[in-house]
Amino acid sequence: GLYMPERIPAVSLERLQEWAALSFQELAVQVLRLYMEDEVPEPDLTRLVSRCFHDFTDPSVVPIAHVDGIHVAELFHGPTLAFKDFGQQVLCKLIDYFAAKRRLEVTVVVATTGDTGPAAIRAIAGSQNMRVFVFYPVGQISRLQELQMTTVDDPAVQVFAFEGGGDDMDAPIKAVLTDADMARRHRLCSVNSVNWGRVCVQMVHYFWSYLRVCGTVGHQVDVAVPTGAMGNLTAGMMAREMGLPLHTLIVGTNANDIAHRAFAQGDFSKQPMVRTLSEAINIQVPYNFERFLWYLAAQDAPTVHGWMHHMDQHGNLSFDQAQLQALGKGIVSARFTDTEMLEVMRRLWTEHKYLVCPHTAIALGAAAAHRHRDPNARPLVCLAPAHPCKFEQATRLGLGSEFWEANQDLIVPGHARSLCLLPERRSGLFKQGQD
């Protein structure tokens, strides 16, 4: 099973009002303290969080753009140009903090569909107490994402490719991490969103975005989230459980639509992987769904265990009407094909000169569809998880190769362009069926 906090701290409207004037870093300290209590003294946590965001290129950390009547929270101004920088920077530095105090060396194991691996590597860089093994599906991440991993020259960093889809490495990694003897001997840990710490950190940008757009604290806001493994969506659900006035969470998926089918139809069944242009959310079984089941089961662990055992054995779960209504309370969802996603990218550039990654396009498409179904005066935030420069193929298909070639200075930051000049190194390739 996955860890969940023993209790969910409540955040009052009065406290939210007090937080409205805080910087992103100050807000992060306040949110995280609610879960850490005295585990990390506040002065230590303040210094640690400050270190996490000093490489972000926007002084606000998360700027809010305004596009077509929607507020876009740009989560891609970190060192690897993706929202995974938030969770990885804080989580990895917390692991390093405790490893240093206990004089331990920790081995981090990461499976990535594109952004988690680079962010973990960057967060761990320079640590004397951590090493990292990263695994990515060959041919199923963008070239820039691959270069962000394979050009790192650090003996503490080992990068492996594997044949198969994004889910195919989850089972062996889960087996390794849940082998108590192996995990203890090698001091193994995960920094994928299976780790509660990642989810906890990602709550912060929900609080931050809400306080930027709500108008008056207490007014409700809707949030659209591109959804794969459901870690970011889980953070939104947990923020709402804490008291953040989020009315509707809008789930956007690609053709790998298990999250959409679960919330819309009560069908949580594994289907064959479909290759899409939004590679980072090519997920067949989102493991964070277990955390939604925890609430559906009224926090009854045996019930959740039974459901997940059935899923492991049969590859499917189904829910009756009452369960579906409870599961989908305050959640709507939409599914987008590559063709539909590319049309959103084109329209946003043509009409607003706003360039987005394919995952942001899916979330904006889902947000627009929700607004059409439910026209209201609530502010609507879309989470933009990655910089468009990380998705050359989608940008070329959406806006044309001529656009890509002619606008390199606009599209690709200088530090990303320089990666193609560096030598690459990989530690190996795992073939399907290989032990």
Tab-separated table of C-alpha atoms in Angstrom:
chain	number	residue	atom	x	y	z
A	1	GLY	CA	0.000	0.000	0.000
A	2	LEU	CA	0.880	3.678	-0.213
A	3	TYR	CA	1.511	5.936	2.746
A	4	MET	CA	-1.129	8.457	3.777
A	5	PRO	CA	-0.914	10.950	6.650
A	6	GLU	CA	-2.528	9.876	9.915
A	7	ARG	CA	-4.485	13.108	9.911
A	8	ILE	CA	-5.172	15.906	7.448
A	9	PRO	CA	-4.420	19.317	8.984
A	10	ALA	CA	-7.209	21.851	8.539
A	11	VAL	CA	-6.475	25.262	7.049
A	12	SER	CA	-9.016	27.942	7.995
A	13	LEU	CA	-10.006	30.874	5.799
A	14	GLU	CA	-8.344	33.134	8.349
A	15	ARG	CA	-5.065	31.300	7.884
A	16	LEU	CA	-5.429	31.407	4.102
A	17	GLN	CA	-5.870	35.172	4.348
A	18	GLU	CA	-2.658	35.394	6.375
A	19	TRP	CA	-0.844	33.342	3.733
A	20	ALA	CA	-1.972	35.546	0.844
A	21	ALA	CA	0.924	37.976	1.242
A	22	LEU	CA	3.653	35.311	1.512
A	23	SER	CA	6.245	34.557	-1.136
A	24	PHE	CA	6.137	31.097	-2.716
A	25	GLN	CA	9.043	29.970	-0.535
A	26	GLU	CA	7.402	31.282	2.632
A	27	LEU	CA	4.122	29.625	1.696
A	28	ALA	CA	5.903	26.316	1.086
A	29	VAL	CA	7.397	26.420	4.573
A	30	GLN	CA	3.987	27.044	6.147
A	31	VAL	CA	2.258	24.217	4.242
A	32	LEU	CA	5.041	21.702	4.842
A	33	ARG	CA	5.260	22.540	8.551
A	34	LEU	CA	1.688	21.331	9.006
A	35	TYR	CA	2.827	17.814	8.111
A	36	MET	CA	6.337	17.842	9.579
A	37	GLU	CA	5.537	19.434	12.932
A	38	ASP	CA	8.859	19.335	14.852
A	39	GLU	CA	10.582	16.757	12.623
A	40	VAL	CA	12.518	19.552	10.892
A	41	PRO	CA	13.045	22.743	12.916
A	42	GLU	CA	11.554	25.762	11.152
A	43	PRO	CA	14.920	27.534	10.658
A	44	ASP	CA	16.316	24.389	8.978
A	45	LEU	CA	13.224	24.012	6.806
A	46	THR	CA	13.352	27.675	5.787
A	47	ARG	CA	16.991	27.347	4.675
A	48	LEU	CA	16.293	24.085	2.873
A	49	VAL	CA	13.304	25.491	0.961
A	50	SER	CA	15.255	28.600	0.006
A	51	ARG	CA	17.940	26.394	-1.583
A	52	CYS	CA	15.281	24.485	-3.521
A	53	PHE	CA	14.075	27.454	-5.538
A	54	HIS	CA	17.156	29.601	-6.100
A	55	ASP	CA	17.616	28.165	-9.623
A	56	PHE	CA	14.090	29.017	-10.755
A	57	THR	CA	14.160	31.670	-13.469
A	58	ASP	CA	11.018	33.595	-12.505
A	59	PRO	CA	11.225	35.575	-9.250
A	60	SER	CA	7.679	34.565	-8.287
A	61	VAL	CA	8.564	30.866	-8.867
A	62	VAL	CA	5.096	30.224	-10.339
A	63	PRO	CA	3.926	33.090	-12.566
A	64	ILE	CA	0.255	33.128	-13.564
A	65	ALA	CA	-0.488	33.857	-17.240
A	66	HIS	CA	-3.960	34.842	-18.447
A	67	VAL	CA	-5.020	33.087	-21.635
A	68	ASP	CA	-8.480	32.937	-23.173
A	69	GLY	CA	-10.180	33.698	-19.867
A	70	ILE	CA	-8.197	31.018	-18.011
A	71	HIS	CA	-5.402	31.501	-15.463
A	72	VAL	CA	-2.389	29.374	-16.406
A	73	ALA	CA	-0.062	28.468	-13.531
A	74	GLU	CA	3.309	28.038	-15.216
A	75	LEU	CA	5.059	25.284	-13.303
A	76	PHE	CA	8.008	25.040	-15.718
A	77	HIS	CA	10.438	27.742	-14.637
A	78	GLY	CA	12.643	25.374	-12.632
A	79	PRO	CA	16.074	23.997	-13.620
A	80	THR	CA	14.680	21.130	-15.749
A	81	LEU	CA	11.719	23.101	-17.132
A	82	ALA	CA	8.992	20.916	-15.604
A	83	PHE	CA	6.740	20.874	-12.538
A	84	LYS	CA	8.609	17.832	-11.232
A	85	ASP	CA	11.288	20.278	-10.082
A	86	PHE	CA	9.011	21.307	-7.206
A	87	GLY	CA	8.561	17.910	-5.634
A	88	GLN	CA	12.039	16.631	-6.429
A	89	GLN	CA	13.949	19.647	-5.167
A	90	VAL	CA	12.232	19.624	-1.777
A	91	LEU	CA	11.896	15.857	-1.355
A	92	CYS	CA	15.481	15.052	-2.375
A	93	LYS	CA	16.910	17.786	-0.175
A	94	LEU	CA	14.845	16.515	2.746
A	95	ILE	CA	16.192	13.003	2.167
A	96	ASP	CA	19.701	14.444	1.999
A	97	TYR	CA	19.058	16.391	5.210
A	98	PHE	CA	18.081	13.261	7.158
A	99	ALA	CA	20.811	11.139	5.534
A	100	ALA	CA	23.446	13.656	6.615
A	101	LYS	CA	22.108	13.760	10.175
A	102	ARG	CA	22.193	9.958	10.379
A	103	ARG	CA	25.433	9.566	8.411
A	104	LEU	CA	23.839	7.315	5.810
A	105	GLU	CA	24.180	6.889	2.065
A	106	VAL	CA	20.785	6.585	0.384
A	107	THR	CA	20.102	5.028	-3.018
A	108	VAL	CA	17.234	6.608	-4.940
A	109	VAL	CA	15.469	4.517	-7.589
A	110	VAL	CA	13.458	6.393	-10.219
A	111	ALA	CA	11.292	5.276	-13.141
A	112	THR	CA	10.493	8.183	-15.454
A	113	THR	CA	8.279	8.896	-18.429
A	114	GLY	CA	10.232	12.052	-19.117
A	115	ASP	CA	10.341	14.712	-16.406
A	116	THR	CA	10.783	12.941	-13.056
A	117	GLY	CA	14.229	11.560	-13.933
A	118	PRO	CA	15.870	14.852	-14.964
A	119	ALA	CA	14.348	16.642	-11.973
A	120	ALA	CA	15.582	13.993	-9.523
A	121	ILE	CA	19.075	14.048	-11.009
A	122	ARG	CA	19.244	17.833	-10.782
A	123	ALA	CA	17.937	17.832	-7.198
A	124	ILE	CA	20.467	15.212	-6.064
A	125	ALA	CA	23.438	16.777	-7.851
A	126	GLY	CA	26.207	17.640	-5.444
A	127	SER	CA	24.913	15.523	-2.572
A	128	GLN	CA	27.504	13.554	-0.607
A	129	ASN	CA	24.818	11.278	0.858
A	130	MET	CA	22.754	10.141	-2.132
A	131	ARG	CA	23.106	8.287	-5.403
A	132	VAL	CA	20.421	7.776	-8.025
A	133	PHE	CA	19.467	5.083	-10.543
A	134	VAL	CA	17.090	6.345	-13.237
A	135	PHE	CA	15.182	4.177	-15.739
A	136	TYR	CA	13.356	5.521	-18.805
A	137	PRO	CA	11.461	3.851	-21.708
A	138	VAL	CA	13.628	4.002	-24.812
A	139	GLY	CA	12.093	5.980	-27.657
A	140	GLN	CA	9.186	7.203	-25.526
A	141	ILE	CA	10.521	10.437	-24.086
A	142	SER	CA	11.536	13.598	-25.913
A	143	ARG	CA	15.114	14.151	-27.008
A	144	LEU	CA	15.594	17.072	-24.622
A	145	GLN	CA	14.315	15.016	-21.685
A	146	GLU	CA	16.772	12.266	-22.603
A	147	LEU	CA	19.670	14.731	-22.883
A	148	GLN	CA	18.847	16.193	-19.467
A	149	MET	CA	19.706	12.767	-18.047
A	150	THR	CA	22.344	11.272	-20.342
A	151	THR	CA	24.629	14.323	-20.374
A	152	VAL	CA	25.088	14.364	-16.588
A	153	ASP	CA	28.657	13.390	-15.743
A	154	ASP	CA	28.451	12.390	-12.099
A	155	PRO	CA	29.497	9.040	-10.594
A	156	ALA	CA	26.459	9.189	-8.280
A	157	VAL	CA	24.122	9.198	-11.301
A	158	GLN	CA	23.349	6.020	-13.275
A	159	VAL	CA	20.909	6.219	-16.204
A	160	PHE	CA	19.346	3.140	-17.823
A	161	ALA	CA	16.982	2.788	-20.772
A	162	PHE	CA	14.443	-0.027	-20.977
A	163	GLU	CA	12.206	-1.446	-23.658
A	164	GLY	CA	8.465	-1.131	-23.127
A	165	GLY	CA	6.005	1.448	-21.880
A	166	GLY	CA	6.007	3.817	-18.944
A	167	ASP	CA	4.368	1.270	-16.648
A	168	ASP	CA	6.702	-1.642	-17.457
A	169	MET	CA	9.389	-0.619	-14.971
A	170	ASP	CA	6.911	0.089	-12.153
A	171	ALA	CA	6.423	-3.549	-11.150
A	172	PRO	CA	10.132	-4.457	-10.788
A	173	ILE	CA	10.898	-1.204	-8.992
A	174	LYS	CA	7.944	-1.725	-6.651
A	175	ALA	CA	9.186	-5.284	-6.006
A	176	VAL	CA	12.652	-4.007	-5.127
A	177	LEU	CA	11.395	-1.212	-2.898
A	178	THR	CA	8.946	-3.458	-1.041
A	179	ASP	CA	11.580	-6.140	-0.422
A	180	ALA	CA	12.295	-5.095	3.146
A	181	ASP	CA	15.676	-6.839	3.344
A	182	MET	CA	16.956	-5.419	0.057
A	183	ALA	CA	15.610	-1.945	0.791
A	184	ARG	CA	17.289	-1.961	4.205
A	185	ARG	CA	20.633	-3.294	2.978
A	186	HIS	CA	20.904	-0.803	0.120
A	187	ARG	CA	19.013	2.021	1.863
A	188	LEU	CA	16.620	2.278	-1.080
A	189	CYS	CA	13.920	4.868	-1.503
A	190	SER	CA	11.681	6.159	-4.281
A	191	VAL	CA	11.056	9.748	-5.293
A	192	ASN	CA	8.264	8.995	-7.752
A	193	SER	CA	4.858	10.279	-6.694
A	194	VAL	CA	4.339	6.972	-4.881
A	195	ASN	CA	6.322	8.869	-2.219
A	196	TRP	CA	3.960	10.899	-0.064
A	197	GLY	CA	6.559	13.675	0.187
A	198	ARG	CA	6.170	14.454	-3.520
A	199	VAL	CA	2.417	14.809	-3.176
A	200	CYS	CA	2.803	16.988	-0.098
A	201	VAL	CA	5.128	19.445	-1.841
A	202	GLN	CA	2.838	19.645	-4.868
A	203	MET	CA	0.001	20.887	-2.668
A	204	VAL	CA	1.889	24.172	-2.369
A	205	HIS	CA	1.301	25.282	-5.938
A	206	TYR	CA	-2.438	24.707	-5.462
A	207	PHE	CA	-2.450	27.046	-2.471
A	208	TRP	CA	-0.254	29.539	-4.327
A	209	SER	CA	-2.408	29.525	-7.487
A	210	TYR	CA	-5.632	29.801	-5.493
A	211	LEU	CA	-4.391	32.829	-3.578
A	212	ARG	CA	-3.333	34.559	-6.819
A	213	VAL	CA	-6.692	34.215	-8.594
A	214	CYS	CA	-9.491	33.797	-6.026
A	215	GLY	CA	-10.256	37.522	-5.744
A	216	THR	CA	-11.583	37.084	-2.223
A	217	VAL	CA	-10.350	34.340	0.081
A	218	GLY	CA	-13.189	31.882	0.484
A	219	HIS	CA	-14.477	32.149	-3.078
A	220	GLN	CA	-14.260	28.865	-4.940
A	221	VAL	CA	-11.897	28.113	-7.823
A	222	ASP	CA	-11.753	25.316	-10.414
A	223	VAL	CA	-8.436	23.699	-11.413
A	224	ALA	CA	-7.598	21.718	-14.574
A	225	VAL	CA	-4.849	19.101	-14.315
A	226	PRO	CA	-3.222	17.015	-17.083
A	227	THR	CA	-3.299	13.552	-15.564
A	228	GLY	CA	-1.080	10.476	-15.853
A	229	ALA	CA	0.089	8.809	-12.626
A	230	MET	CA	-2.326	11.121	-10.720
A	231	GLY	CA	0.273	12.502	-8.300
A	232	ASN	CA	-0.541	16.128	-9.130
A	233	LEU	CA	-4.265	15.394	-9.046
A	234	THR	CA	-3.842	13.721	-5.647
A	235	ALA	CA	-2.138	16.871	-4.372
A	236	GLY	CA	-5.177	18.890	-5.449
A	237	MET	CA	-7.541	16.464	-3.771
A	238	MET	CA	-5.517	16.619	-0.557
A	239	ALA	CA	-5.353	20.433	-0.647
A	240	ARG	CA	-9.135	20.472	-0.919
A	241	GLU	CA	-9.378	18.057	2.019
A	242	MET	CA	-7.300	20.552	4.015
A	243	GLY	CA	-9.870	23.258	3.347
A	244	LEU	CA	-8.655	24.991	0.187
A	245	PRO	CA	-11.848	26.162	-1.580
A	246	LEU	CA	-11.489	24.175	-4.810
A	247	HIS	CA	-14.886	23.536	-6.364
A	248	THR	CA	-14.003	21.226	-9.270
A	249	LEU	CA	-10.851	19.344	-10.229
A	250	ILE	CA	-10.820	18.905	-14.009
A	251	VAL	CA	-8.945	15.816	-15.203
A	252	GLY	CA	-7.452	15.871	-18.695
A	253	THR	CA	-6.100	12.645	-20.196
A	254	ASN	CA	-4.797	11.490	-23.544
A	255	ALA	CA	-5.800	8.206	-25.245
A	256	ASN	CA	-4.422	6.337	-22.199
A	257	ASP	CA	-7.582	7.361	-20.423
A	258	ILE	CA	-7.908	5.135	-17.361
A	259	ALA	CA	-8.338	8.156	-15.075
A	260	HIS	CA	-11.101	9.539	-17.290
A	261	ARG	CA	-12.876	6.180	-17.428
A	262	ALA	CA	-12.564	5.737	-13.656
A	263	PHE	CA	-14.123	9.091	-12.764
A	264	ALA	CA	-16.663	9.230	-15.603
A	265	GLN	CA	-17.755	5.587	-15.814
A	266	GLY	CA	-16.453	3.730	-12.750
A	267	ASP	CA	-14.174	1.665	-15.019
A	268	PHE	CA	-10.629	1.318	-13.677
A	269	SER	CA	-9.247	-1.254	-16.104
A	270	LYS	CA	-5.817	-1.598	-17.658
A	271	GLN	CA	-5.803	-1.215	-21.429
A	272	PRO	CA	-2.974	-1.595	-23.963
A	273	MET	CA	-0.585	1.340	-24.080
A	274	VAL	CA	-1.238	3.863	-26.852
A	275	ARG	CA	1.705	5.942	-28.053
A	276	THR	CA	0.826	9.645	-27.947
A	277	LEU	CA	2.527	13.009	-28.299
A	278	SER	CA	1.881	13.713	-24.612
A	279	GLU	CA	4.329	11.041	-23.473
A	280	ALA	CA	4.551	12.043	-19.824
A	281	ILE	CA	0.956	10.966	-19.189
A	282	ASN	CA	1.122	7.694	-21.133
A	283	ILE	CA	0.137	5.742	-18.032
A	284	GLN	CA	-1.874	2.524	-18.049
A	285	VAL	CA	-2.363	2.179	-14.265
A	286	PRO	CA	-1.956	5.355	-12.167
A	287	TYR	CA	-0.711	4.139	-8.806
A	288	ASN	CA	-1.936	7.229	-6.951
A	289	PHE	CA	-5.508	6.123	-7.607
A	290	GLU	CA	-5.017	3.993	-4.499
A	291	ARG	CA	-5.064	7.218	-2.476
A	292	PHE	CA	-8.477	8.113	-3.901
A	293	LEU	CA	-9.668	4.631	-2.973
A	294	TRP	CA	-8.533	5.290	0.603
A	295	TYR	CA	-11.197	7.977	0.864
A	296	LEU	CA	-13.776	5.964	-1.073
A	297	ALA	CA	-13.300	3.157	1.480
A	298	ALA	CA	-13.684	5.578	4.405
A	299	GLN	CA	-9.993	5.019	5.205
A	300	ASP	CA	-10.464	1.285	5.682
A	301	ALA	CA	-7.128	-0.308	4.782
A	302	PRO	CA	-8.393	-3.918	4.320
A	303	THR	CA	-10.960	-2.738	1.764
A	304	VAL	CA	-8.313	-0.825	-0.192
A	305	HIS	CA	-5.979	-3.817	-0.002
A	306	GLY	CA	-8.712	-6.051	-1.398
A	307	TRP	CA	-9.392	-3.696	-4.292
A	308	MET	CA	-5.704	-3.357	-5.166
A	309	HIS	CA	-5.138	-7.117	-4.909
A	310	HIS	CA	-8.014	-7.631	-7.358
A	311	MET	CA	-6.479	-5.022	-9.665
A	312	ASP	CA	-3.076	-6.732	-9.528
A	313	GLN	CA	-4.650	-10.124	-10.264
A	314	HIS	CA	-7.258	-9.185	-12.874
A	315	GLY	CA	-6.259	-5.781	-14.240
A	316	ASN	CA	-9.605	-4.155	-13.562
A	317	LEU	CA	-11.905	-2.666	-10.962
A	318	SER	CA	-15.461	-1.472	-11.412
A	319	PHE	CA	-17.617	0.670	-9.141
A	320	ASP	CA	-21.356	0.807	-8.671
A	321	GLN	CA	-23.351	4.004	-9.064
A	322	ALA	CA	-23.103	5.008	-5.414
A	323	GLN	CA	-19.337	4.426	-5.364
A	324	LEU	CA	-18.918	6.297	-8.661
A	325	GLN	CA	-20.831	9.256	-7.299
A	326	ALA	CA	-18.624	9.358	-4.190
A	327	LEU	CA	-15.413	8.794	-6.179
A	328	GLY	CA	-16.192	11.539	-8.677
A	329	LYS	CA	-17.521	14.137	-6.255
A	330	GLY	CA	-16.058	17.458	-7.306
A	331	ILE	CA	-14.176	15.862	-10.235
A	332	VAL	CA	-14.919	15.968	-13.961
A	333	SER	CA	-12.806	14.527	-16.746
A	334	ALA	CA	-12.169	14.636	-20.478
A	335	ARG	CA	-10.134	12.616	-22.968
A	336	PHE	CA	-8.195	14.090	-25.899
A	337	THR	CA	-6.716	12.497	-28.988
A	338	ASP	CA	-3.452	13.783	-30.429
A	339	THR	CA	-5.422	15.485	-33.204
A	340	GLU	CA	-7.583	17.332	-30.697
A	341	MET	CA	-4.577	18.255	-28.581
A	342	LEU	CA	-2.692	19.677	-31.587
A	343	GLU	CA	-5.721	21.767	-32.517
A	344	VAL	CA	-5.670	23.327	-29.032
A	345	MET	CA	-1.945	24.113	-29.447
A	346	ARG	CA	-2.588	25.779	-32.835
A	347	ARG	CA	-5.531	27.819	-31.598
A	348	LEU	CA	-3.677	29.108	-28.547
A	349	TRP	CA	-0.745	30.252	-30.677
A	350	THR	CA	-2.840	31.670	-33.518
A	351	GLU	CA	-5.299	33.538	-31.321
A	352	HIS	CA	-3.202	34.370	-28.250
A	353	LYS	CA	0.470	33.882	-29.238
A	354	TYR	CA	0.772	31.540	-26.279
A	355	LEU	CA	2.882	28.431	-26.785
A	356	VAL	CA	2.117	25.352	-24.678
A	357	CYS	CA	3.378	21.808	-24.246
A	358	PRO	CA	1.035	18.954	-25.255
A	359	HIS	CA	0.094	18.223	-21.637
A	360	THR	CA	-0.879	21.847	-20.993
A	361	ALA	CA	-2.908	21.773	-24.216
A	362	ILE	CA	-4.854	18.772	-22.891
A	363	ALA	CA	-5.536	20.519	-19.575
A	364	LEU	CA	-6.604	23.732	-21.331
A	365	GLY	CA	-8.824	21.724	-23.645
A	366	ALA	CA	-10.428	19.995	-20.670
A	367	ALA	CA	-10.840	23.361	-18.930
A	368	ALA	CA	-12.571	24.859	-21.984
A	369	ALA	CA	-14.859	21.827	-22.264
A	370	HIS	CA	-15.797	22.133	-18.582
A	371	ARG	CA	-16.517	25.844	-18.912
A	372	HIS	CA	-18.763	25.126	-21.898
A	373	ARG	CA	-20.718	22.534	-19.876
A	374	ASP	CA	-20.771	24.606	-16.699
A	375	PRO	CA	-20.563	28.328	-17.468
A	376	ASN	CA	-19.964	30.101	-14.196
A	377	ALA	CA	-18.116	33.005	-12.692
A	378	ARG	CA	-15.604	30.887	-10.778
A	379	PRO	CA	-11.951	31.563	-11.613
A	380	LEU	CA	-10.419	28.653	-13.521
A	381	VAL	CA	-6.749	27.691	-13.166
A	382	CYS	CA	-4.919	25.387	-15.552
A	383	LEU	CA	-1.705	23.758	-14.343
A	384	ALA	CA	0.975	23.959	-17.053
A	385	PRO	CA	3.449	21.200	-16.151
A	386	ALA	CA	6.245	21.570	-18.693
A	387	HIS	CA	7.972	24.023	-21.002
A	388	PRO	CA	6.993	23.531	-24.670
A	389	CYS	CA	10.662	23.243	-25.701
A	390	LYS	CA	10.718	19.731	-24.224
A	391	PHE	CA	8.316	18.493	-26.913
A	392	GLU	CA	9.831	19.191	-30.314
A	393	GLN	CA	7.784	16.594	-32.206
A	394	ALA	CA	4.449	17.894	-30.927
A	395	THR	CA	5.427	21.503	-31.627
A	396	ARG	CA	6.558	20.666	-35.156
A	397	LEU	CA	3.322	18.783	-35.846
A	398	GLY	CA	1.153	21.453	-34.280
A	399	LEU	CA	2.772	24.603	-35.595
A	400	GLY	CA	5.020	23.364	-38.369
A	401	SER	CA	8.715	22.562	-38.717
A	402	GLU	CA	9.323	26.019	-40.186
A	403	PHE	CA	7.935	27.590	-37.002
A	404	TRP	CA	10.184	25.380	-34.854
A	405	GLU	CA	13.316	26.160	-36.878
A	406	ALA	CA	12.661	29.882	-37.119
A	407	ASN	CA	11.836	30.445	-33.433
A	408	GLN	CA	14.560	28.608	-31.523
A	409	ASP	CA	15.399	31.668	-29.446
A	410	LEU	CA	11.734	32.005	-28.486
A	411	ILE	CA	11.080	28.317	-27.866
A	412	VAL	CA	14.257	26.867	-26.352
A	413	PRO	CA	16.124	28.477	-23.431
A	414	GLY	CA	19.881	28.758	-23.920
A	415	HIS	CA	20.808	26.278	-21.192
A	416	ALA	CA	18.615	23.656	-22.879
A	417	ARG	CA	20.116	24.289	-26.338
A	418	SER	CA	23.620	23.768	-24.956
A	419	LEU	CA	22.888	20.170	-23.891
A	420	CYS	CA	23.237	18.890	-27.464
A	421	LEU	CA	26.916	19.877	-27.346
A	422	LEU	CA	27.701	17.602	-24.378
A	423	PRO	CA	28.749	13.932	-24.544
A	424	GLU	CA	26.178	11.328	-23.487
A	425	ARG	CA	26.544	8.363	-21.171
A	426	ARG	CA	24.137	5.534	-20.329
A	427	SER	CA	24.699	2.688	-17.924
A	428	GLY	CA	22.776	0.112	-19.969
A	429	LEU	CA	19.615	-1.037	-21.713
A	430	PHE	CA	17.116	-3.491	-20.252
A	431	LYS	CA	15.365	-5.575	-22.889
A	432	GLN	CA	11.844	-6.923	-22.455
A	433	GLY	CA	11.908	-10.276	-20.675
A	434	GLN	CA	15.367	-9.633	-19.230
A	435	ASP	CA	15.825	-10.385	-15.525
